[in-house]
PDB file of C-alpha atoms and ligand atoms in Angstrom:
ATOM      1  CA  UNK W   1      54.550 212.891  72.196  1.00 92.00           C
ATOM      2  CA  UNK W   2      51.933 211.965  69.455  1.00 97.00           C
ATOM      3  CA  UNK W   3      53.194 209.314  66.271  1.00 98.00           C
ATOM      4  CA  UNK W   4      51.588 209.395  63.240  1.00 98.00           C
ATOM      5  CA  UNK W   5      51.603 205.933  60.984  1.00 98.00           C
ATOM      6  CA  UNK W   6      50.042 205.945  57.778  1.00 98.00           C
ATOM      7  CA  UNK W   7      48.210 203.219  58.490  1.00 98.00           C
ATOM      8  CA  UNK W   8      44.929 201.494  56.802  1.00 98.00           C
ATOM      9  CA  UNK W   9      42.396 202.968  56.604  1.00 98.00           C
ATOM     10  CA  UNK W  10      43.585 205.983  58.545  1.00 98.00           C
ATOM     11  CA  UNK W  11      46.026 207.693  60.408  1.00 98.00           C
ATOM     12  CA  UNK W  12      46.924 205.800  63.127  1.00 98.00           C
ATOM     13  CA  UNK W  13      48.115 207.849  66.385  1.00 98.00           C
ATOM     14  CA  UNK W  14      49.879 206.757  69.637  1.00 98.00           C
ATOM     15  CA  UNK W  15      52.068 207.885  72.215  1.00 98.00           C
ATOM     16  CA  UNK W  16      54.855 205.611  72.775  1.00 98.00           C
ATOM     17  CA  UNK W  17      54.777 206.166  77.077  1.00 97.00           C
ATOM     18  CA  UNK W  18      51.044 205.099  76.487  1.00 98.00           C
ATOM     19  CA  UNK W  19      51.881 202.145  74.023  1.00 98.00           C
ATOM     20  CA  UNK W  20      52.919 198.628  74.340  1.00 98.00           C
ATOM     21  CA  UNK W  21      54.436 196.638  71.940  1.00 99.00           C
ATOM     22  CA  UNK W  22      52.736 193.112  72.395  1.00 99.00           C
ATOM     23  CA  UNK W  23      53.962 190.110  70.454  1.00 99.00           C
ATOM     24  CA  UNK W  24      51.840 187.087  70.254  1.00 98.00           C
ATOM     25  CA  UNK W  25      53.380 183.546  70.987  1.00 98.00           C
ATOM     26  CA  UNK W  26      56.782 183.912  68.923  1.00 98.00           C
ATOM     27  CA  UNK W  27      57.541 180.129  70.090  1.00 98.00           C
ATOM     28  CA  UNK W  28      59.247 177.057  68.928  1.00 98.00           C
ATOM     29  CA  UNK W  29      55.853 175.242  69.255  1.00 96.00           C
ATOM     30  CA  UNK W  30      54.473 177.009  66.209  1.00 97.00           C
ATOM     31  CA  UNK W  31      57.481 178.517  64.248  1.00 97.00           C
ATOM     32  CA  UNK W  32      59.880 175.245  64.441  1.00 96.00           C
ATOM     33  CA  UNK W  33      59.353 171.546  62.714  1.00 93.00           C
ATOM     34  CA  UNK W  34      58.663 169.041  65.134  1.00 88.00           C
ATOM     35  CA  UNK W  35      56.284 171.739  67.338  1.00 90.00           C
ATOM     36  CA  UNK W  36      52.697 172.256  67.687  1.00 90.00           C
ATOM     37  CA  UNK W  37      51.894 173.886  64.243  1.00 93.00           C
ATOM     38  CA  UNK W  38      53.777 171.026  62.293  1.00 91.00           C
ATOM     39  CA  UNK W  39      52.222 168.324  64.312  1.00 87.00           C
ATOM     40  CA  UNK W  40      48.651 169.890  62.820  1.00 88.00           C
ATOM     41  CA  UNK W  41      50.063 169.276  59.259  1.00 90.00           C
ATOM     42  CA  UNK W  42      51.416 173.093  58.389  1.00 93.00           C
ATOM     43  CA  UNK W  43      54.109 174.530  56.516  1.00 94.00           C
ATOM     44  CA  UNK W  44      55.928 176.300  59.723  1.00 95.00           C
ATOM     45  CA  UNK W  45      58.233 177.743  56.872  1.00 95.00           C
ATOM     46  CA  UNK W  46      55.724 180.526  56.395  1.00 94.00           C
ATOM     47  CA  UNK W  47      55.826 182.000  60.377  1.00 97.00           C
ATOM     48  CA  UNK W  48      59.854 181.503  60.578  1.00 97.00           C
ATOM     49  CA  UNK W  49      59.703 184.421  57.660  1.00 97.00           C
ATOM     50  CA  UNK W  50      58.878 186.955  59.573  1.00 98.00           C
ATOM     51  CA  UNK W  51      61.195 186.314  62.580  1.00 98.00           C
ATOM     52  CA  UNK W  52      63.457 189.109  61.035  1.00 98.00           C
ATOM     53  CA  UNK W  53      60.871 191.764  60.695  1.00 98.00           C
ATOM     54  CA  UNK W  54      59.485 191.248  64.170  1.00 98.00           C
ATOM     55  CA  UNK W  55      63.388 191.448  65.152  1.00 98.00           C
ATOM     56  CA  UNK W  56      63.510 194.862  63.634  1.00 98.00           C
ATOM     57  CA  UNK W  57      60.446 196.628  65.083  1.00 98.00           C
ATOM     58  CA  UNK W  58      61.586 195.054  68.499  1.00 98.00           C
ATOM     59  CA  UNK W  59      65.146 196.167  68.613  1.00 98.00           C
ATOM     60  CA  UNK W  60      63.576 199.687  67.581  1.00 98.00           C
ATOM     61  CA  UNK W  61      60.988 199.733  70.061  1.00 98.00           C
ATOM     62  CA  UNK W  62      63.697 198.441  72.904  1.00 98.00           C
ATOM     63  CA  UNK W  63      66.038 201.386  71.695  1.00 97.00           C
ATOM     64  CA  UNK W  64      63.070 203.611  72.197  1.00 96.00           C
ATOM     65  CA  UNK W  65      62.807 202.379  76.039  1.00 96.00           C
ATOM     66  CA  UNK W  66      58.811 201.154  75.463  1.00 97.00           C
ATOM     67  CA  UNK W  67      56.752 198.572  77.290  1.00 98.00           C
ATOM     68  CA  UNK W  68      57.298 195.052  75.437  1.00 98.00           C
ATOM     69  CA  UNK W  69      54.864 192.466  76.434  1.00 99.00           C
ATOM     70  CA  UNK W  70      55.523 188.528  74.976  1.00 99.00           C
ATOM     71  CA  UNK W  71      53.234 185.725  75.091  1.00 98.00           C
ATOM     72  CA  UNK W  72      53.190 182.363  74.959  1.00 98.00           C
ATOM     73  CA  UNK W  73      50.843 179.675  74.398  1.00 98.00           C
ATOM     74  CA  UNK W  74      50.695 176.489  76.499  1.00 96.00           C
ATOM     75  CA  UNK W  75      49.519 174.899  79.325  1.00 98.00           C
ATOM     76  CA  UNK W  76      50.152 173.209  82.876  1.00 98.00           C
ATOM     77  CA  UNK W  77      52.149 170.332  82.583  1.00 98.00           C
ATOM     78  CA  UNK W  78      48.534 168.583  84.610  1.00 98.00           C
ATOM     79  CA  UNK W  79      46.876 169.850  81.751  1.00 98.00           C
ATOM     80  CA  UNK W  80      44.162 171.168  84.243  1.00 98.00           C
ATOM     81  CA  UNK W  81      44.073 173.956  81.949  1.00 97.00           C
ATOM     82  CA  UNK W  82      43.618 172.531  78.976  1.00 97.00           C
ATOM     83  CA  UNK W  83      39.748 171.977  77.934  1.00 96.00           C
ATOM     84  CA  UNK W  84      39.344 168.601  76.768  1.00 95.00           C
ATOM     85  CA  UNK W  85      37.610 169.605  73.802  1.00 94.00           C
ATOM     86  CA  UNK W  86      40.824 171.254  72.852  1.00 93.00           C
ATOM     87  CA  UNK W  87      43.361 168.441  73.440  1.00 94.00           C
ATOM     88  CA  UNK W  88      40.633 166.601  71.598  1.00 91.00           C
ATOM     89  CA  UNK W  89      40.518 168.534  68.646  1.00 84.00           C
ATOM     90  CA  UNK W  90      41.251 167.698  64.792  1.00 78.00           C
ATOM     91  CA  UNK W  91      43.689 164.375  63.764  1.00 79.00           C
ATOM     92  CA  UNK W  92      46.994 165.551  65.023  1.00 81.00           C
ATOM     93  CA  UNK W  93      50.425 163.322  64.653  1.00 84.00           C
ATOM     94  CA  UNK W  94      50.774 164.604  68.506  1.00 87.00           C
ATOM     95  CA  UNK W  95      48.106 165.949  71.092  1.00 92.00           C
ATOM     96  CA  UNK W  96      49.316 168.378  73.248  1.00 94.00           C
ATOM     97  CA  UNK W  97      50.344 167.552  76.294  1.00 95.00           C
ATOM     98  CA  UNK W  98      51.991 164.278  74.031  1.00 94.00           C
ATOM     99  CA  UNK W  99      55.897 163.765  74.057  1.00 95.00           C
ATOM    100  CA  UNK W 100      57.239 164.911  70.522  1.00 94.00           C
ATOM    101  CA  UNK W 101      60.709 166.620  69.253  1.00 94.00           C
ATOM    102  CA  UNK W 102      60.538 169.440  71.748  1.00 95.00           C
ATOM    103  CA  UNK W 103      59.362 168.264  74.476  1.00 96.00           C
ATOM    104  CA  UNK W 104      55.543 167.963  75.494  1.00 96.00           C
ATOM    105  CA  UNK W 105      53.970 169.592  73.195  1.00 94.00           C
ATOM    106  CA  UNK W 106      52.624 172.891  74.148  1.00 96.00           C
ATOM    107  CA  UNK W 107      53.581 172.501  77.842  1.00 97.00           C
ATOM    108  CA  UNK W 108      55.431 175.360  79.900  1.00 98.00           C
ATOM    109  CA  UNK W 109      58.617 174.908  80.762  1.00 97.00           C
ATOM    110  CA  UNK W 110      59.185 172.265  77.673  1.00 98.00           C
ATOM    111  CA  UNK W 111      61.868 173.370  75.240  1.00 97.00           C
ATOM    112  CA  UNK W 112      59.335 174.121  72.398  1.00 97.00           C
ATOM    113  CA  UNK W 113      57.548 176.325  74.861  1.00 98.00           C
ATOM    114  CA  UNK W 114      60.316 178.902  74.398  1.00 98.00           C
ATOM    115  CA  UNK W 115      60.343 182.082  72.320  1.00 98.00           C
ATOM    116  CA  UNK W 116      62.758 181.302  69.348  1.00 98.00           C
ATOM    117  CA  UNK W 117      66.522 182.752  70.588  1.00 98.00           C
ATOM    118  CA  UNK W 118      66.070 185.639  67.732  1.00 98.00           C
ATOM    119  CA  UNK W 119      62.904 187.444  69.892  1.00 98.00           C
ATOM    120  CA  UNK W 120      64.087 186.231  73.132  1.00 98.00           C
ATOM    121  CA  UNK W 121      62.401 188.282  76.089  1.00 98.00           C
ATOM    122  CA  UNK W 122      65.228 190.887  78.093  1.00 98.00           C
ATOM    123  CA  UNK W 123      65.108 191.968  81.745  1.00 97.00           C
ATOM    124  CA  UNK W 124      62.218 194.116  81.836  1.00 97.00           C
ATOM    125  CA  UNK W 125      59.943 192.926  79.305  1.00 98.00           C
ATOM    126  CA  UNK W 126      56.431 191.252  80.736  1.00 98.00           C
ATOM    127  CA  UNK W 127      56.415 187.710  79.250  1.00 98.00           C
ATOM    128  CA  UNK W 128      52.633 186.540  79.651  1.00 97.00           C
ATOM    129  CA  UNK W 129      51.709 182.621  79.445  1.00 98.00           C
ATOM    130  CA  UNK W 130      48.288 182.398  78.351  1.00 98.00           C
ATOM    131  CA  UNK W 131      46.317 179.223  78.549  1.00 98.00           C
ATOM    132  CA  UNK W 132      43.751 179.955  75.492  1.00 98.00           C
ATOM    133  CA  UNK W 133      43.850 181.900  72.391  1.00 98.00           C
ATOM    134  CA  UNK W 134      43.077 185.610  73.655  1.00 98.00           C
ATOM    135  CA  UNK W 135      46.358 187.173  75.350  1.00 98.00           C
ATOM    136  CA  UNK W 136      43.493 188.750  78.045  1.00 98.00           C
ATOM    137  CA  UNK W 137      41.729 185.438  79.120  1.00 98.00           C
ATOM    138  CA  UNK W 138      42.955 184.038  81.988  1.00 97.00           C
ATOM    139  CA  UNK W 139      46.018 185.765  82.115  1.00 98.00           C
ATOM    140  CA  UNK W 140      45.541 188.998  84.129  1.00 97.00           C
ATOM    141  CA  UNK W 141      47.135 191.167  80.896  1.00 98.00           C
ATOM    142  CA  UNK W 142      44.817 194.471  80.975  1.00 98.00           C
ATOM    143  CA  UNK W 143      45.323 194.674  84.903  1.00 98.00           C
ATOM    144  CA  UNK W 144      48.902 194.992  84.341  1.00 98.00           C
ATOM    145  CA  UNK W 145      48.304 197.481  81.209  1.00 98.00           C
ATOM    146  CA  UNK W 146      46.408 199.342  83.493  1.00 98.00           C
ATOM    147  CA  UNK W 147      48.468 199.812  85.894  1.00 98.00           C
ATOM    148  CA  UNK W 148      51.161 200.866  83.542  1.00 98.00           C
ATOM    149  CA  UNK W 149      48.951 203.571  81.724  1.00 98.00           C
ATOM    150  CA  UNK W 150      49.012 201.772  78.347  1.00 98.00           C
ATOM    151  CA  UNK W 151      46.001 202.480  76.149  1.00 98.00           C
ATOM    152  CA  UNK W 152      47.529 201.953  72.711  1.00 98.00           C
ATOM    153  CA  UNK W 153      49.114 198.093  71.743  1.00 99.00           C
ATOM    154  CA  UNK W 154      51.332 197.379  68.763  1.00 99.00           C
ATOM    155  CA  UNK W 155      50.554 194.084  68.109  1.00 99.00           C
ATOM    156  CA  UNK W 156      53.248 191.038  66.080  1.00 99.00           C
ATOM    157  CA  UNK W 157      53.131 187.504  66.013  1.00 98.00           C
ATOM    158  CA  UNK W 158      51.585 184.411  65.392  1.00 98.00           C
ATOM    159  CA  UNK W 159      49.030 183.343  63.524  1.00 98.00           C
ATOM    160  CA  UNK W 160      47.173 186.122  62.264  1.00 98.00           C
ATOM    161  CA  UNK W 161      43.975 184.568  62.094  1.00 98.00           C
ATOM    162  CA  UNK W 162      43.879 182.945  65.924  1.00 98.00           C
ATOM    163  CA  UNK W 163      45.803 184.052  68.278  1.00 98.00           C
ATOM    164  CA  UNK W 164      46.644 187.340  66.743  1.00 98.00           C
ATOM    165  CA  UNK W 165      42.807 188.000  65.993  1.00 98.00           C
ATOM    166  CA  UNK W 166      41.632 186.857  69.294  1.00 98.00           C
ATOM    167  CA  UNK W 167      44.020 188.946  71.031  1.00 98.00           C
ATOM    168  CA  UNK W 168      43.269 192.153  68.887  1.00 98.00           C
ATOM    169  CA  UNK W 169      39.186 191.661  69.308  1.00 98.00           C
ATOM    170  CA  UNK W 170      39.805 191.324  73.352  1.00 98.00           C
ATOM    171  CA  UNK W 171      42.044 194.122  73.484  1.00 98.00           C
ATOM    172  CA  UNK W 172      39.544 196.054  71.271  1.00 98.00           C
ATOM    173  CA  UNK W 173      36.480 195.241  73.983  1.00 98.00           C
ATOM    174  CA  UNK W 174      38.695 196.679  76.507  1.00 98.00           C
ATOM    175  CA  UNK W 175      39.168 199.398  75.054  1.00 98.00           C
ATOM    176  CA  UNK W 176      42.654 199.521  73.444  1.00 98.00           C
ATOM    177  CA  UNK W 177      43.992 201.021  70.124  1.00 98.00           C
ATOM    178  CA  UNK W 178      45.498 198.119  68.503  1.00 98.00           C
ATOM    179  CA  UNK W 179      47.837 198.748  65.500  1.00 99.00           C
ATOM    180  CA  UNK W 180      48.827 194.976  63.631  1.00 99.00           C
ATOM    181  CA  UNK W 181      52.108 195.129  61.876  1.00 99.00           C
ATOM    182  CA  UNK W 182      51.113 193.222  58.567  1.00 98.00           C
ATOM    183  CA  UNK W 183      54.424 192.151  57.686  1.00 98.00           C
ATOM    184  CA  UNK W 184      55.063 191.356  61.329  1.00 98.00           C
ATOM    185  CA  UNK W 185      52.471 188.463  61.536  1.00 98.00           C
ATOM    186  CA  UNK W 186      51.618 185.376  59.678  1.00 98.00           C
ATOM    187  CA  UNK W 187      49.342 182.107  59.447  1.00 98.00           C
ATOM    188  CA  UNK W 188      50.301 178.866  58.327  1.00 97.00           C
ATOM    189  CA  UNK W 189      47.231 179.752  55.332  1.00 97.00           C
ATOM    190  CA  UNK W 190      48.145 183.485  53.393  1.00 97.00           C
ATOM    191  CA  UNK W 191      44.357 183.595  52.499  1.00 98.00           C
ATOM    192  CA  UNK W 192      43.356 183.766  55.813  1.00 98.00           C
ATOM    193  CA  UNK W 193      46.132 186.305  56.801  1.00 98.00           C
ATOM    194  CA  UNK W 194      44.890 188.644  53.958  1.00 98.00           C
ATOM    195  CA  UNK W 195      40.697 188.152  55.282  1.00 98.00           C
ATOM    196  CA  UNK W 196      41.837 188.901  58.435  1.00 98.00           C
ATOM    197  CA  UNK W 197      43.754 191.773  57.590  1.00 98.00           C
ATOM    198  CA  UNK W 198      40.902 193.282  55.605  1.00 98.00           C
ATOM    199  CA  UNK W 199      38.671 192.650  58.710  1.00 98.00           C
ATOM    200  CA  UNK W 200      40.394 193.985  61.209  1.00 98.00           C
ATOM    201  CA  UNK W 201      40.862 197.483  59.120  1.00 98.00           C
ATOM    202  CA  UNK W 202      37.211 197.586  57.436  1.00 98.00           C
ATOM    203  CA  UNK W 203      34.170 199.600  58.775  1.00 98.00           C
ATOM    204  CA  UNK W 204      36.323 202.154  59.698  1.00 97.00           C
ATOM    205  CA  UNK W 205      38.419 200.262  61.835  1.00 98.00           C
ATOM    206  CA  UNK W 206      36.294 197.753  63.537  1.00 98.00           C
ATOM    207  CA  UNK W 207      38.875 195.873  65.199  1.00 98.00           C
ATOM    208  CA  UNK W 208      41.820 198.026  64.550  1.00 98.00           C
ATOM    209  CA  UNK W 209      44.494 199.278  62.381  1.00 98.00           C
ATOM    210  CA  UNK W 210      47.270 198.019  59.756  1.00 98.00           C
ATOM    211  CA  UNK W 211      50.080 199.121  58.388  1.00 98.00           C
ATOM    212  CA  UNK W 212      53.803 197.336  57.544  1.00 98.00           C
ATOM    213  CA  UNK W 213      56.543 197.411  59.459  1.00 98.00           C
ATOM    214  CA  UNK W 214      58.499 200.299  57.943  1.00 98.00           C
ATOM    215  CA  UNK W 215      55.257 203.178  58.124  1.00 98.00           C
ATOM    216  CA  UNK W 216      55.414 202.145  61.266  1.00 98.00           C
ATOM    217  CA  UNK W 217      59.468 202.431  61.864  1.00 98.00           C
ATOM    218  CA  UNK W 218      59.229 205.428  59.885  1.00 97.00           C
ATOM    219  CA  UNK W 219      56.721 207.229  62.180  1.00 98.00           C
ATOM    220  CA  UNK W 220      58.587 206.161  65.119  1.00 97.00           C
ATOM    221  CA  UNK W 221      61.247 208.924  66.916  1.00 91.00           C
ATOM    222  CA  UNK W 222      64.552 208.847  67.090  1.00 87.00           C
ATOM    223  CA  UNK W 223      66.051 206.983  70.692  1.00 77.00           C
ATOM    224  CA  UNK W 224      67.388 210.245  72.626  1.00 74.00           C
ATOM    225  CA  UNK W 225      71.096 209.017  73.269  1.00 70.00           C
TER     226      UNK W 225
HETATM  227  C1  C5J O 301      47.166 178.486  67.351  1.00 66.01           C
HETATM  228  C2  C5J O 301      48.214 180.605  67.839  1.00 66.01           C
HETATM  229  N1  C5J O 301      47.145 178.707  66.034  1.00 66.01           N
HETATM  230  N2  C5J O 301      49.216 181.127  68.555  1.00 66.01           N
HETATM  231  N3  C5J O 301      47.769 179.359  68.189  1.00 66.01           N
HETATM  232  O1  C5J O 301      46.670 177.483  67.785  1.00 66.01           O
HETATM  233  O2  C5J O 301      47.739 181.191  66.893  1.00 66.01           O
END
């Protein structure tokens, strides 16, 4: 079955067997005060927007019975790895790997390490914990997309302009059709959300595709019962 989104600049076609729905780091580290993302200084008001969008086009894509693959960003709790020019980085109030509000900051297993309860993960669902920016570095993601047939990825999450990018310009190297849901991802700064928008879509789809959430709910089929 071929879907049709009227997406920017062009049509935008997928299968849904052939499709995942991939949703970048949704976590209390950078959606929540006291996380990662506040301890760099940023509004975290902006990303906790679009929790009920993402909500949507999840709960639609679940009814539909397709492939939903989470990530989430942290590291060891050794920190082996965690480059030190990373930890390093910038003036933050807490380093990661440092104790803060929840937990050790962008360490798995800590409580702000955890998708926030609204986008929780079900049985099923791959849940991917990635140690850098890209969702395919160091994580063993397009093996398991391979194996599962997927060639097309609808892409969510958090923040637009790193870890959403990142993820969307691997995916794109390896050959994947990438759709970004524009009102389903957001950076702490809107004028890099809107640059990286217009990137991703120019040259006749360089990176990839956009289009908001309801073209794409629109094009979607209706769940057989
Ligand atoms: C950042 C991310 N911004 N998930 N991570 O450090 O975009």
């Amino acid at each position: 079955m071929t879907c049709t989104v009227a997406a920017q600049p062009f049509d935008y076609r997928f299968d849904p067997a052939h499709t995942a729905l991939l949703i970048i780091d949704m976590q209390r580290d950078f959606v929540e005060p006291g996380g990662f993302g506040a301890s760099l200084g940023n509004d975290v008001s902006l990303l906790q927007a679009i929790i009920p969008t993402v909500q949507r086009v999840l709960l639609a894509w679940r009814a539909l019975g397709g492939l939903v693959v989470h990530t989430r960003e942290a590291h060891l709790p050794d920190l082996s790895d965690c480059p030190p020019a990373k930890r390093e980085r910038g003036q933050p109030s807490l380093r990661i790997g440092d104790v803060g509000p929840m937990g050790r900051v962008l360490i798995r297993g800590e409580p702000g390490h955890a998708i926030v309860p609204a986008l929780a993960p079900v049985e099923g669902e791959i849940v991917i914990d990635k140690p850098g920016k890209g969702a395919f570095y160091a994580t063993g993601l397009h093996e398991t997309l391979q194996e599962l047939g997927i060639t097309h990825l609808i892409v969510m999450g958090v923040t637009t302009e790193v870890c959403v990018q990142t993820s969307m310009r691997e995916a794109n190297d390896r050959g994947y059709e990438c759709l970004l849901v524009e009102d389903g991802t957001d950076s702490y700064f809107p004028e890099f959300k809107a640059a990286t928008l217009a990137m991703i879509r120019a040259q006749g789809a360089i990176v990839g595709w956009t289009a908001p959430s309801a073209l794409l709910l629109q094009a979607l089929p209706a769940p057989t019962p």
